[in-house]
Coordinates of C-alpha atoms in Angstrom, one line a residue:
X1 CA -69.2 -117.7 69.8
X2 CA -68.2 -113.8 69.4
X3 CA -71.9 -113.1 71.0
X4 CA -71.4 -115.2 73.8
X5 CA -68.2 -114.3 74.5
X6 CA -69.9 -110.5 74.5
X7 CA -72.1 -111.6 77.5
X8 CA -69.3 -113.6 79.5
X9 CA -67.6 -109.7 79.1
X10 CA -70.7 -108.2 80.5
X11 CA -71.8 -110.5 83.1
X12 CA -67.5 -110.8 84.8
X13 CA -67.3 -107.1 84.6
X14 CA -70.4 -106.4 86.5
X15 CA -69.6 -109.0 89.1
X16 CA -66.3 -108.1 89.3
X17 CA -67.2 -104.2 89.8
X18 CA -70.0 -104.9 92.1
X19 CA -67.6 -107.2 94.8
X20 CA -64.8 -104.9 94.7
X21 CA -66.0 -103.1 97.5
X22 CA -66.3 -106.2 99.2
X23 CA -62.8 -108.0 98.2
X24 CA -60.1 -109.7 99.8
X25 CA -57.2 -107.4 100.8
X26 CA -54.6 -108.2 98.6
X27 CA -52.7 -111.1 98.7
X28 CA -50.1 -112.9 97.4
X29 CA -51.5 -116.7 98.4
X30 CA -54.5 -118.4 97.6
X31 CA -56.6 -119.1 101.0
X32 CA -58.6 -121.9 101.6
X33 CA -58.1 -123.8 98.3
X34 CA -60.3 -126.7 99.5
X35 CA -63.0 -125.4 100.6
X36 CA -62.5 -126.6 104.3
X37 CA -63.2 -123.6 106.2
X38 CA -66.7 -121.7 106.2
X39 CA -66.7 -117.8 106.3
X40 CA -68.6 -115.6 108.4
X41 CA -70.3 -113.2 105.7
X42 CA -69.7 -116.3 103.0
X43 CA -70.3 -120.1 102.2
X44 CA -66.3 -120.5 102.1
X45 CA -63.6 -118.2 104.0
X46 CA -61.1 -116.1 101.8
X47 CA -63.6 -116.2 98.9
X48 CA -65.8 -114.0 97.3
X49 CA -69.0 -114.9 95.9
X50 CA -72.4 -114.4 93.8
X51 CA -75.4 -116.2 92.5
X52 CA -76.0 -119.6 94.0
X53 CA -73.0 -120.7 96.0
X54 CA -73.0 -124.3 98.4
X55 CA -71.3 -127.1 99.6
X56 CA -71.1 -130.7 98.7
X57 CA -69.7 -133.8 100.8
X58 CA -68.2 -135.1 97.1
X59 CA -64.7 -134.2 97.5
X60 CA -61.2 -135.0 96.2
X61 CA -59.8 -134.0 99.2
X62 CA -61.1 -133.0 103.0
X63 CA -64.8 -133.5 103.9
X64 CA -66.2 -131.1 101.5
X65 CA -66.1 -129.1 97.5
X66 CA -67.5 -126.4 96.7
X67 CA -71.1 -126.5 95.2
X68 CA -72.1 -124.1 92.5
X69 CA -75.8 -123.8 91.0
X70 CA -76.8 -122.2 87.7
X71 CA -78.4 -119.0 87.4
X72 CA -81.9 -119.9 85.4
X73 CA -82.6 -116.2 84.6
X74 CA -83.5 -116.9 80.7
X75 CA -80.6 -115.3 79.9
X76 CA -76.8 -116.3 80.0
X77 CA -75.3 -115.9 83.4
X78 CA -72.9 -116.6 85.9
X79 CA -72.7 -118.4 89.6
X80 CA -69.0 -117.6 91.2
X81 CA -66.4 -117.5 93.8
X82 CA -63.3 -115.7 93.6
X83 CA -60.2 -114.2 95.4
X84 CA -58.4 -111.1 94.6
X85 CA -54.2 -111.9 94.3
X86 CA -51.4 -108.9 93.6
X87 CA -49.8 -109.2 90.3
X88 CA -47.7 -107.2 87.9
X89 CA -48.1 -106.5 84.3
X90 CA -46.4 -109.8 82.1
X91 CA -46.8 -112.5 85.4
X92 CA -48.6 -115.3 84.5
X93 CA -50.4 -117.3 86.4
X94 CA -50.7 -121.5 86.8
X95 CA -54.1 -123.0 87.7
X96 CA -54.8 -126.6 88.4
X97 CA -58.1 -127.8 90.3
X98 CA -60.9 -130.8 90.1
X99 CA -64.1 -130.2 88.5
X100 CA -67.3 -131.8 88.2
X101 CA -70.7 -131.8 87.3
X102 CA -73.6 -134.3 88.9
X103 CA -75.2 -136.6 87.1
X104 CA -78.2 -135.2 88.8
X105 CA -77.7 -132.0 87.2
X106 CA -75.2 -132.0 84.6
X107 CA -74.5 -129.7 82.3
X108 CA -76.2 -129.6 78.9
X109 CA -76.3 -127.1 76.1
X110 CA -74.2 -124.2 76.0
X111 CA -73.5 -123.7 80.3
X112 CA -70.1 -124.8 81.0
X113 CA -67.7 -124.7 84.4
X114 CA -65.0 -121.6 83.8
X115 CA -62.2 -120.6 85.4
X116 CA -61.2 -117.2 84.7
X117 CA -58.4 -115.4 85.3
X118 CA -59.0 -111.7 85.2
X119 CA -56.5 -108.6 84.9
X120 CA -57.6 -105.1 87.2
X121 CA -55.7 -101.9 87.5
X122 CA -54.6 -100.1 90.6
X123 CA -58.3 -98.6 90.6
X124 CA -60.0 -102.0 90.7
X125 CA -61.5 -101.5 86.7
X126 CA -61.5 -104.8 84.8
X127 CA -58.8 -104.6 82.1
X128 CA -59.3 -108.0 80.6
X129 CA -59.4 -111.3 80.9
X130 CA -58.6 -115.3 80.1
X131 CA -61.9 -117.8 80.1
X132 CA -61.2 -120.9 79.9
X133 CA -64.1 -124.0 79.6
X134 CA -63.1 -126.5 82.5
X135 CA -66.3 -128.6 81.8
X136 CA -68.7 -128.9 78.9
X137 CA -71.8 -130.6 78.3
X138 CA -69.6 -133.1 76.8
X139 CA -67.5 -134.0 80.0
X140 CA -68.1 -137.1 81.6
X141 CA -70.4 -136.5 84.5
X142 CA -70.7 -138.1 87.9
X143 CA -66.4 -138.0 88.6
X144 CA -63.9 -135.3 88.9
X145 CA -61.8 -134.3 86.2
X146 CA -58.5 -132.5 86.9
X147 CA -57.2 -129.4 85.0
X148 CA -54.2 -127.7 84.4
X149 CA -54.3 -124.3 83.0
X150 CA -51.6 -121.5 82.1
X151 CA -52.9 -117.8 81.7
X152 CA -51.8 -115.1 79.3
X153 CA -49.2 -112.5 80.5
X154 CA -51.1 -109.9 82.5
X155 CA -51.8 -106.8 80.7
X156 CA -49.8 -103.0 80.9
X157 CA -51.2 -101.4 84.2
X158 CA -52.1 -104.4 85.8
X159 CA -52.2 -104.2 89.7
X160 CA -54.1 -107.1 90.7
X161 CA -55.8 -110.6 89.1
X162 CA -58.8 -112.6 90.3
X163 CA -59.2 -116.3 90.2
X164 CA -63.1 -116.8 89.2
X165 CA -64.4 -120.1 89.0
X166 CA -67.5 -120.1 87.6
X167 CA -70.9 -122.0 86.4
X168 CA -71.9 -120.2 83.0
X169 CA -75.6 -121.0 82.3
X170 CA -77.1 -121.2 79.0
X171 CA -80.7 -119.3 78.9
X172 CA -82.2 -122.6 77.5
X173 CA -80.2 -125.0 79.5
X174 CA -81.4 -127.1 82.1
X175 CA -80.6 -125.9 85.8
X176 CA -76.9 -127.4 86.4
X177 CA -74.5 -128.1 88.9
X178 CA -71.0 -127.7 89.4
X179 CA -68.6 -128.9 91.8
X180 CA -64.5 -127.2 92.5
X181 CA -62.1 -128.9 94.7
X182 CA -58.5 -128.8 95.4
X183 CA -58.0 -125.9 93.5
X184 CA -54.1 -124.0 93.2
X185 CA -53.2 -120.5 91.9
X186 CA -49.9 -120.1 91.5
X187 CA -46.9 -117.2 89.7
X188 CA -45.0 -118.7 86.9
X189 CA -42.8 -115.7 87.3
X190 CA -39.5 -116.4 89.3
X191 CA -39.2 -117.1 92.3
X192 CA -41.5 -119.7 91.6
X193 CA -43.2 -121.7 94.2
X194 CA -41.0 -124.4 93.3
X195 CA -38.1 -122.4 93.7
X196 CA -39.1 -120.9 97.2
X197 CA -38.7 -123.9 98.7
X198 CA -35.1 -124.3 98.6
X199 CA -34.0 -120.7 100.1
X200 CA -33.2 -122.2 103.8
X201 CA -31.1 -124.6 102.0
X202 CA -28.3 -122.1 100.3
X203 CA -25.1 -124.6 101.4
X204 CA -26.3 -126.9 99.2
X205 CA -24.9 -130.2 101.4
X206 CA -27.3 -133.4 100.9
X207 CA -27.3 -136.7 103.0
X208 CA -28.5 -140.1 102.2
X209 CA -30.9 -141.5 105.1
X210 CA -33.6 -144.4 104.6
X211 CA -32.9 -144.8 101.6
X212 CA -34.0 -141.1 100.2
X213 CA -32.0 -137.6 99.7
X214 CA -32.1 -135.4 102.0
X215 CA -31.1 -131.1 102.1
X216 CA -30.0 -130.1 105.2
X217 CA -31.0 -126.9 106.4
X218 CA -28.7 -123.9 106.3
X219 CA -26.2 -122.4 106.9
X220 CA -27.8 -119.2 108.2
X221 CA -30.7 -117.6 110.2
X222 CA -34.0 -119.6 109.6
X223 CA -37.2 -120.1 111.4
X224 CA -38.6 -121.4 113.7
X225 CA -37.7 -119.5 115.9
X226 CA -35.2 -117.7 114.2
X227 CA -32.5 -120.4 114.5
X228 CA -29.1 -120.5 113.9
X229 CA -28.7 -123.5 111.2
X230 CA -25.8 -125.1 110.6
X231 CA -25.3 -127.5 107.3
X232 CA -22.0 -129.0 108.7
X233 CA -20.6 -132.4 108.6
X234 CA -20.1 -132.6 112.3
X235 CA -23.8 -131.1 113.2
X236 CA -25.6 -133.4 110.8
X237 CA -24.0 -136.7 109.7
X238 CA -24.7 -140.3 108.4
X239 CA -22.8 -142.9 110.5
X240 CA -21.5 -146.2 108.9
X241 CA -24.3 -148.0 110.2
X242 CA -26.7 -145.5 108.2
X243 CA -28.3 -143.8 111.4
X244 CA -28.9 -139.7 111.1
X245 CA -27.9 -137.7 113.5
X246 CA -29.4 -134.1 114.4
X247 CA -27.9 -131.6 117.3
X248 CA -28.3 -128.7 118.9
X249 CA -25.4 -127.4 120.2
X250 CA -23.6 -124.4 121.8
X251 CA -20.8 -123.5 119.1
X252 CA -18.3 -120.5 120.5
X253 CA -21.3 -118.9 122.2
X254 CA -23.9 -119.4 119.6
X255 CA -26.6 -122.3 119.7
X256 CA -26.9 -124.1 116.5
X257 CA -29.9 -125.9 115.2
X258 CA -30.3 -128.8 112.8
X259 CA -32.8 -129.7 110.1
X260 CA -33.1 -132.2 107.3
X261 CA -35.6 -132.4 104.3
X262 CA -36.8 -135.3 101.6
X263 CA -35.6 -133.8 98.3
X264 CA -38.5 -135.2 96.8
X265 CA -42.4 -134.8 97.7
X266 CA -44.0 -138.1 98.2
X267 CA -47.5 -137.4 98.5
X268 CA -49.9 -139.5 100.6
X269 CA -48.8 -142.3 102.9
X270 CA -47.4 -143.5 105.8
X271 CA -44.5 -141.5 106.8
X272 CA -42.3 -143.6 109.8
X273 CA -39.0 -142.6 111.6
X274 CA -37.4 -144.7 114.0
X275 CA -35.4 -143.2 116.8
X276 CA -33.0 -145.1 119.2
X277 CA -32.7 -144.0 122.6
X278 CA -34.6 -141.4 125.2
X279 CA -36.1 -139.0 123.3
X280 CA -38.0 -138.2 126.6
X281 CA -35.0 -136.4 127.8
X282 CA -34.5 -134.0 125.3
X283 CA -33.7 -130.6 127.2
X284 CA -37.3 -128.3 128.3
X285 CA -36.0 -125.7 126.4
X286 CA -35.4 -127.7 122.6
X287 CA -37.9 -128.8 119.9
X288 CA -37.2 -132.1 117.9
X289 CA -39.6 -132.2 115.1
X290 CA -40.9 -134.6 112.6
X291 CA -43.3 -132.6 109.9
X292 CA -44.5 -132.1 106.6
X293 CA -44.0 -128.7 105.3
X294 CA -44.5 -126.6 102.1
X295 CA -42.9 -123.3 101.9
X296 CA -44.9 -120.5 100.1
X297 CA -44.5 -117.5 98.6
X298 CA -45.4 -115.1 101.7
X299 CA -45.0 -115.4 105.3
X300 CA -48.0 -113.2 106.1
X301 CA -49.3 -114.6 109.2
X302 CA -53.3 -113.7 108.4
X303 CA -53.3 -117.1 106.4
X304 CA -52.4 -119.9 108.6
X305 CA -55.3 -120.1 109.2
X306 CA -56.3 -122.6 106.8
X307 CA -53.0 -124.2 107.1
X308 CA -51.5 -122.6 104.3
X309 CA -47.9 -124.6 104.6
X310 CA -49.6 -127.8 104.3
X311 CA -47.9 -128.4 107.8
X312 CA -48.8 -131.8 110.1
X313 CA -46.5 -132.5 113.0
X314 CA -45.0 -135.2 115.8
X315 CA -43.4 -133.0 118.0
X316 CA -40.9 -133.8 121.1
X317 CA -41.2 -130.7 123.6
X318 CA -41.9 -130.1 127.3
X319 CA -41.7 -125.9 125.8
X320 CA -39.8 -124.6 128.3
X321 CA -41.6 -126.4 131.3
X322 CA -40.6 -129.6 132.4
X323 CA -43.9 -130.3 133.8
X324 CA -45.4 -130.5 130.7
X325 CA -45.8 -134.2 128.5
X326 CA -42.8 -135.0 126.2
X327 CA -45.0 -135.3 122.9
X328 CA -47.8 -133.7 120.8
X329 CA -49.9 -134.6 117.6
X330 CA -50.2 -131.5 115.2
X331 CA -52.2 -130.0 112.5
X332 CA -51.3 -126.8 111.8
X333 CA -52.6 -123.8 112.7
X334 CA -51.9 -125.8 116.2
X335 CA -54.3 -123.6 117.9
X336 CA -57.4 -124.1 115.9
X337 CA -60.1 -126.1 118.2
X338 CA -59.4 -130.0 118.0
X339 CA -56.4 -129.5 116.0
X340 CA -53.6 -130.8 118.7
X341 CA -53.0 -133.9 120.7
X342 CA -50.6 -134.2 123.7
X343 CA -49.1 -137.0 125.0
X344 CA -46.7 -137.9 127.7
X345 CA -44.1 -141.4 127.4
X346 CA -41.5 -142.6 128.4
X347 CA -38.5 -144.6 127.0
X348 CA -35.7 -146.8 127.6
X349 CA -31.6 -146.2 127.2
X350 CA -30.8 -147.6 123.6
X351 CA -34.6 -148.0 122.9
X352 CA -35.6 -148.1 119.0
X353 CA -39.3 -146.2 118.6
X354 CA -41.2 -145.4 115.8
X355 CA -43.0 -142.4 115.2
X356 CA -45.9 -142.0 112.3
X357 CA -48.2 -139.9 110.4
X358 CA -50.0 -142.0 107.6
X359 CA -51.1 -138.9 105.7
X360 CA -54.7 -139.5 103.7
X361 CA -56.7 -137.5 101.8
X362 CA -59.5 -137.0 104.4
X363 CA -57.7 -137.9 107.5
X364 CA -54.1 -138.7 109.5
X365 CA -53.4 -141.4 111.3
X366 CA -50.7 -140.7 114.1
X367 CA -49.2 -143.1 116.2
X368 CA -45.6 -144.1 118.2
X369 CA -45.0 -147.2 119.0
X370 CA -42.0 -149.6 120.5
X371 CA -39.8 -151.2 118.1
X372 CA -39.2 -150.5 114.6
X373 CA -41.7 -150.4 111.8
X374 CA -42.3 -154.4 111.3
X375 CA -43.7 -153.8 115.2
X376 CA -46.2 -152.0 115.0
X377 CA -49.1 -153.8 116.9
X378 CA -51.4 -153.1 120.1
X379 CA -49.1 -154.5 122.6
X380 CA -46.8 -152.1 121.6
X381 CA -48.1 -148.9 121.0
X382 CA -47.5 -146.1 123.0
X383 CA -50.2 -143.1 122.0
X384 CA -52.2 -142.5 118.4
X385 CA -54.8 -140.1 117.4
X386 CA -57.0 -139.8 114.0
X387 CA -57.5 -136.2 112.6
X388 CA -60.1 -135.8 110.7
X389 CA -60.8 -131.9 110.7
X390 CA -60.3 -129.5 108.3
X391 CA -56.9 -128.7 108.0
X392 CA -55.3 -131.5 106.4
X393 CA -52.6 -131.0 104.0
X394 CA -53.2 -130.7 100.0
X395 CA -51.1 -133.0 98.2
X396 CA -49.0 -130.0 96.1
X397 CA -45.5 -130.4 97.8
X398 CA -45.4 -130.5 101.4
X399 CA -41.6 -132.8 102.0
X400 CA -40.8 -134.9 105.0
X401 CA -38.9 -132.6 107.4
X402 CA -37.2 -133.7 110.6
X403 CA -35.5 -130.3 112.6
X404 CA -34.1 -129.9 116.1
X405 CA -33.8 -126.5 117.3
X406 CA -33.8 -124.6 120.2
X407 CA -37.1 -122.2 121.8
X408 CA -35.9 -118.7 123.2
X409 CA -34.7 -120.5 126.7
X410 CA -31.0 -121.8 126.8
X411 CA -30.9 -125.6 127.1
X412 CA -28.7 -126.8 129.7
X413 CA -26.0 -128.6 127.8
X414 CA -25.7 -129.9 123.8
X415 CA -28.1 -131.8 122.6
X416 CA -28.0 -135.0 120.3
X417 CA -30.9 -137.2 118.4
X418 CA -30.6 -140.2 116.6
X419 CA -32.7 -141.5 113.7
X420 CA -32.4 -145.3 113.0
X421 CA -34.8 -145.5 110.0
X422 CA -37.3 -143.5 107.4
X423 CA -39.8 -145.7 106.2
X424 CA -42.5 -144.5 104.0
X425 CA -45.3 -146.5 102.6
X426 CA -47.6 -145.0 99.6
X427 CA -50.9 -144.6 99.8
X428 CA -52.7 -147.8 98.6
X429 CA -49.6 -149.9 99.2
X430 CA -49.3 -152.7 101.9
X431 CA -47.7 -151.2 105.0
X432 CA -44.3 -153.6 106.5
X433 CA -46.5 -154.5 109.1
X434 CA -49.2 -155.7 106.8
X435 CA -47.0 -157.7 104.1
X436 CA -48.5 -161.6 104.5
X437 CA -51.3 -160.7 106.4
X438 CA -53.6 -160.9 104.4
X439 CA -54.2 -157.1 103.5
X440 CA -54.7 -155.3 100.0
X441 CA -52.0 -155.5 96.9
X442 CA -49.6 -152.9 96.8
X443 CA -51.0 -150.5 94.6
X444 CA -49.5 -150.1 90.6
X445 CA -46.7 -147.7 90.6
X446 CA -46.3 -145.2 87.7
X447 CA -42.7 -146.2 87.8
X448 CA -39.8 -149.3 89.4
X449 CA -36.5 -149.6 89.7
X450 CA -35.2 -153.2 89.7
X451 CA -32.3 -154.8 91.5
X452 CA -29.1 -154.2 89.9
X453 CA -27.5 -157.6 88.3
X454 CA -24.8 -158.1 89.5
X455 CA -24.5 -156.9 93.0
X456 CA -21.8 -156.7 94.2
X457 CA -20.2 -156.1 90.7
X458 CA -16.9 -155.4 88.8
X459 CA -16.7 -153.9 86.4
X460 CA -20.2 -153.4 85.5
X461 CA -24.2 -153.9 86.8
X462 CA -27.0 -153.5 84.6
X463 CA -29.9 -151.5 85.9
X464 CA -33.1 -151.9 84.4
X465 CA -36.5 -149.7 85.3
X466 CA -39.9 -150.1 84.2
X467 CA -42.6 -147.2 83.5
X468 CA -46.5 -147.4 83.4
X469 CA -46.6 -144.5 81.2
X470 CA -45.0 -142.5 78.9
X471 CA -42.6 -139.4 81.0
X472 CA -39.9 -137.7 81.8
X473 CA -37.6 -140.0 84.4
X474 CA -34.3 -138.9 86.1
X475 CA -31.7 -142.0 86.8
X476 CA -28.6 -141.3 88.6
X477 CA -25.8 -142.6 91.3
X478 CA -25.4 -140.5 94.4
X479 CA -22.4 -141.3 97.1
X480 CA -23.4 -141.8 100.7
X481 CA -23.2 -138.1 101.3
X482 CA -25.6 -137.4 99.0
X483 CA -23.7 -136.1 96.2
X484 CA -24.8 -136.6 92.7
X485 CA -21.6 -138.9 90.8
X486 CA -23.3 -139.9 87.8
X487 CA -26.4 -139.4 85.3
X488 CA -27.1 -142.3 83.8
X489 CA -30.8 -141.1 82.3
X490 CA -32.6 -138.2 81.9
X491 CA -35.0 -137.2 80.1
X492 CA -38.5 -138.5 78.2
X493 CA -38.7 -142.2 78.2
X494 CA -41.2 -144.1 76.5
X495 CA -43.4 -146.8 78.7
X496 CA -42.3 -150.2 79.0
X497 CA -38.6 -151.7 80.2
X498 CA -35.6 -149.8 80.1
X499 CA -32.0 -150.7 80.9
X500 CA -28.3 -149.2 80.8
X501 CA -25.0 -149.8 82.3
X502 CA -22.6 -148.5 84.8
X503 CA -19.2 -148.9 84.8
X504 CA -18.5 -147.2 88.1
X505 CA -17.3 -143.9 87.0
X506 CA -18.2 -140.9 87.5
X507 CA -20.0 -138.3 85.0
X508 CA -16.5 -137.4 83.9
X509 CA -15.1 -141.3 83.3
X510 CA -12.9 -141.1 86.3
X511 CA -13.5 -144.7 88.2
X512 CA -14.9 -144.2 91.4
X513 CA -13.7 -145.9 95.1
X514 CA -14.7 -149.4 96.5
X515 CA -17.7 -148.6 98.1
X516 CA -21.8 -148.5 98.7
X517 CA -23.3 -146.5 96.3
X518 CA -27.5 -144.9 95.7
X519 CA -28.8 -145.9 92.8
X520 CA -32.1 -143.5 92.7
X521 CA -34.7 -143.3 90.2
X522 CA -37.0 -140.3 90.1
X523 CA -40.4 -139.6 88.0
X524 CA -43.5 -137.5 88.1
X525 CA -45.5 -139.7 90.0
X526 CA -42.8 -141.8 91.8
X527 CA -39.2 -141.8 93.1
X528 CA -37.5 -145.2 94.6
X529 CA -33.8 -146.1 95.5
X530 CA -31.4 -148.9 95.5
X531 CA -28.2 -149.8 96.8
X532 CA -25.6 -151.4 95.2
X533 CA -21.7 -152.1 95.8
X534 CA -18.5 -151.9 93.7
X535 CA -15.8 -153.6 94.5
X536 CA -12.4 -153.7 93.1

């Protein structure tokens, strides 16, 4: 082991030293992490590369993964890709990615799939590294396996890290094949990429809307544009027959802009939000927005281009001309060939539309339609559009974002939106306009809250919730403004049925009002909500 371990030493510094020249500026953001986007000097832009480097249709995500053929030089060595990332000595660094290897060409022997993670000073010289075996002879081939990886603390003088995956090749071992998809890179040192995404949100103010959580935006200056948000309850509000409101108004002299977020990440599926009224007549000069969108640790704008925000958009805009159609299909960078769809429409006083992206792993399907989402048919639809290109988001944490907000004109008065309905439908589950008709079974869910028993109740309901597998699971009742009243479980559960009590007080005993209440339920793989009603 000590031997080979010798020649993986020899054969990463050489290949590190020998592309340094040609490297990446640095950067604080892995680009192109799904291998979407060809280069001009390489197979795949953003990344680096030696020995035998391709690409294969067999992906996890997009159209294509990145292919990587053994070195057969009877002698161990080392086909790569990598990307050069700024770091400081003690950061760490997070890795997860698919892997596999063809059952045409698997790996046997000694040759394995590596990812490395390797330390460099300010000069460029290797300092060290972490190697870590993704995929052994002993993997299952033929089906990607996901891994999760955490690297030592970077060395004293470190300046810089490169990701390296890798196909190591035993000098007696068959020719193999490795495929990478999906791949992240990621600082365990704070701010984290988990907690970058909550820095537009500093008031802290939630709402309840469709059944889901939501931040709103602010207050302070934020893009786009920059903006004025405001976090207010008279600029973003819940009415009592659960519609959300967004506006864009002239406050004192200063226009204010409005934006609401899904607290949690849902993944693939069919995103739909129903509007009431003409949306058509929003002013020229103001942007209403319904998007997925993942903040990231930079803002340099030299990596949009592989849509490095995991942003897709429905976007209601005549951008500053009034000449111009009302609406637009997005994926982001918007002005990447084939990536954006206009549309003009128009709509009715009072009118209820619905707007969706159903979000899939190698293609979205937009569409607007008349009538809420149990409407959705030919007769009714309005415009749609499949994108199938190669900037569709990852599924890391892009959340459901719906902003209104203003472009450098001035609009002519204050603006107002309404949102009847959010409606999201997992990937693999049966639609609302597909329930009875005959389609597919909703698909298992890792975790399921049930109805509470008795609703209405006083003095007490018993909720019960169900789990697939073993995991950590977060139970609580929020008020209709979004603010967190009581835990009633949190923490590791075991799989199987659980149940507990509420007695309609509050985390400090005190009984609550008469009143509708969110019971939410909130897992790794899952979140779903309930409503339920005390009365006294």
């Amino acid at each position: 082991m000590q031997f080979r371990r010798n020649l993986l030493a020899f054969a990463f510094a050489v290949t590190g030293s020998a592309m340094l020249c040609g490297a990446a500026a640095a950067q604080c953001i892995l680009a192109n992490p799904s291998f979407e986007l060809g280069g001009q000097t390489a197979v795949f832009g953003g990344w680096n590369q030696f020995g035998y480097v391709g690409v294969v249709a067999e992906s996890t995500h997009g159209s294509q993964a990145a292919r990587l053929r053994g070195l057969d030089t009877g002698e161990w060595n080392v086909s790569g890709y990598w990307q050069r990332l700024d770091t400081q000595p003690g950061e760490q660094w997070a890795i997860t990615g698919h892997v596999m290897h063809p059952v045409s060409a698997p790996l046997m022997g000694g040759s394995a799939a590596l990812v490395n993670v390797e330390w460099h000073d300010a000069a460029g010289d290797l300092i060290d590294y972490d190697t870590f075996p993704v995929a052994v002879a002993a993997t299952p081939s033929g089906a990607y396996s996901e891994f999760s990886l955490v690297s030592g603390p970077a060395p004293t003088e470190s300046a810089s890290t490169h990701l390296l995956l890798g196909v190591l090749q035993g000098p007696d071992d068959p020719t193999p094949d490795v495929y990478f998809d999906q791949v992240t890179f990621n600082s365990t040192t704070p701010p984290t990429i988990d907690d970058v995404q909550w820095n537009d949100f500093p008031g802290g103010r939630t709402v309840v809307f469709g059944g889901h959580i939501w931040r709103v935006k602010g207050p302070g200056y934020f893009g786009p544009g920059p903006n004025v948000f405001n976090d207010t309850e008279d600029c973003v509000w819940v009415d009592d027959q659960d519609r959300l409101h967004l506006t864009l108004e002239n406050r004192s002299g200063t226009w204010t802009s409005t934006e609401v977020t899904t607290e949690e990440s849902l993944g693939y599926g069919d995103y739909i939000l129903t509007t009431v009224g003409r949306i058509d007549l929003v002013d020229p000069q103001s942007v209403l927005g319904i998007f997925l969108w993942e903040y990231g640790p930079c803002w340099d704008g030299s990596y949009t281009w592989w849509n490095a925000f995991n942003e897709i958009d429905i976007e209601y805009s005549r951008w500053g001309n009034p000449d111009n159609g009302i609406g637009q299909f997005v994926a982001q960078p918007y002005d990447y060939p084939g990536n954006i769809d206009r549309f003009d429409a128009t709509f009715a006083d009072g009118e209820v539309s619905s707007h969706a992206m159903r979000w899939l792993h190698d293609r979205i399907e937009y569409r607007v339609w008349r009538g809420g989402p149990a409407d959705e048919s030919p007769a009714n639809l309005i415009h749609s559009w499949t994108y199938d290109g190669p900037h569709i988001p990852r599924p890391e944490q892009p959340r459901m974002h719906l902003n209104f907000w203003k472009q450098e004109g001035t609009p002519d008065s204050n603006q107002e939106v309404v949102f009847q309905d959010f409606t999201f439908v997992p990937d693999g589950a049966v639609g609302v306009a597909d329930e009875g008709a005959g389609g597919a079974l909703p698909a298992t869910p890792a975790g399921r809250l049930l109805p509470a028993v008795p609703n209405p109740f006083n003095p007490q309901t018993t909720l019960r919730f169900e789990l697939l597998h073993d995991g950590v699971v977060d139970l609580a009742v929020y008020d209709l403004t979004g603010r967190r009243v009581r835990t009633l479980s949190r923490g590791h559960r075991n799989a199987g049925d659980h149940r507990t009590t509420w007695d309609g007080s509050d985390d400090r005993g005190r009984s609550l009002a008469s009143g509708v209440y969110l019971v939410h339920l909130r897992g790794v793989e899952f979140s779903e909500s309930r409503r339920v009603t005390l009365v006294k």
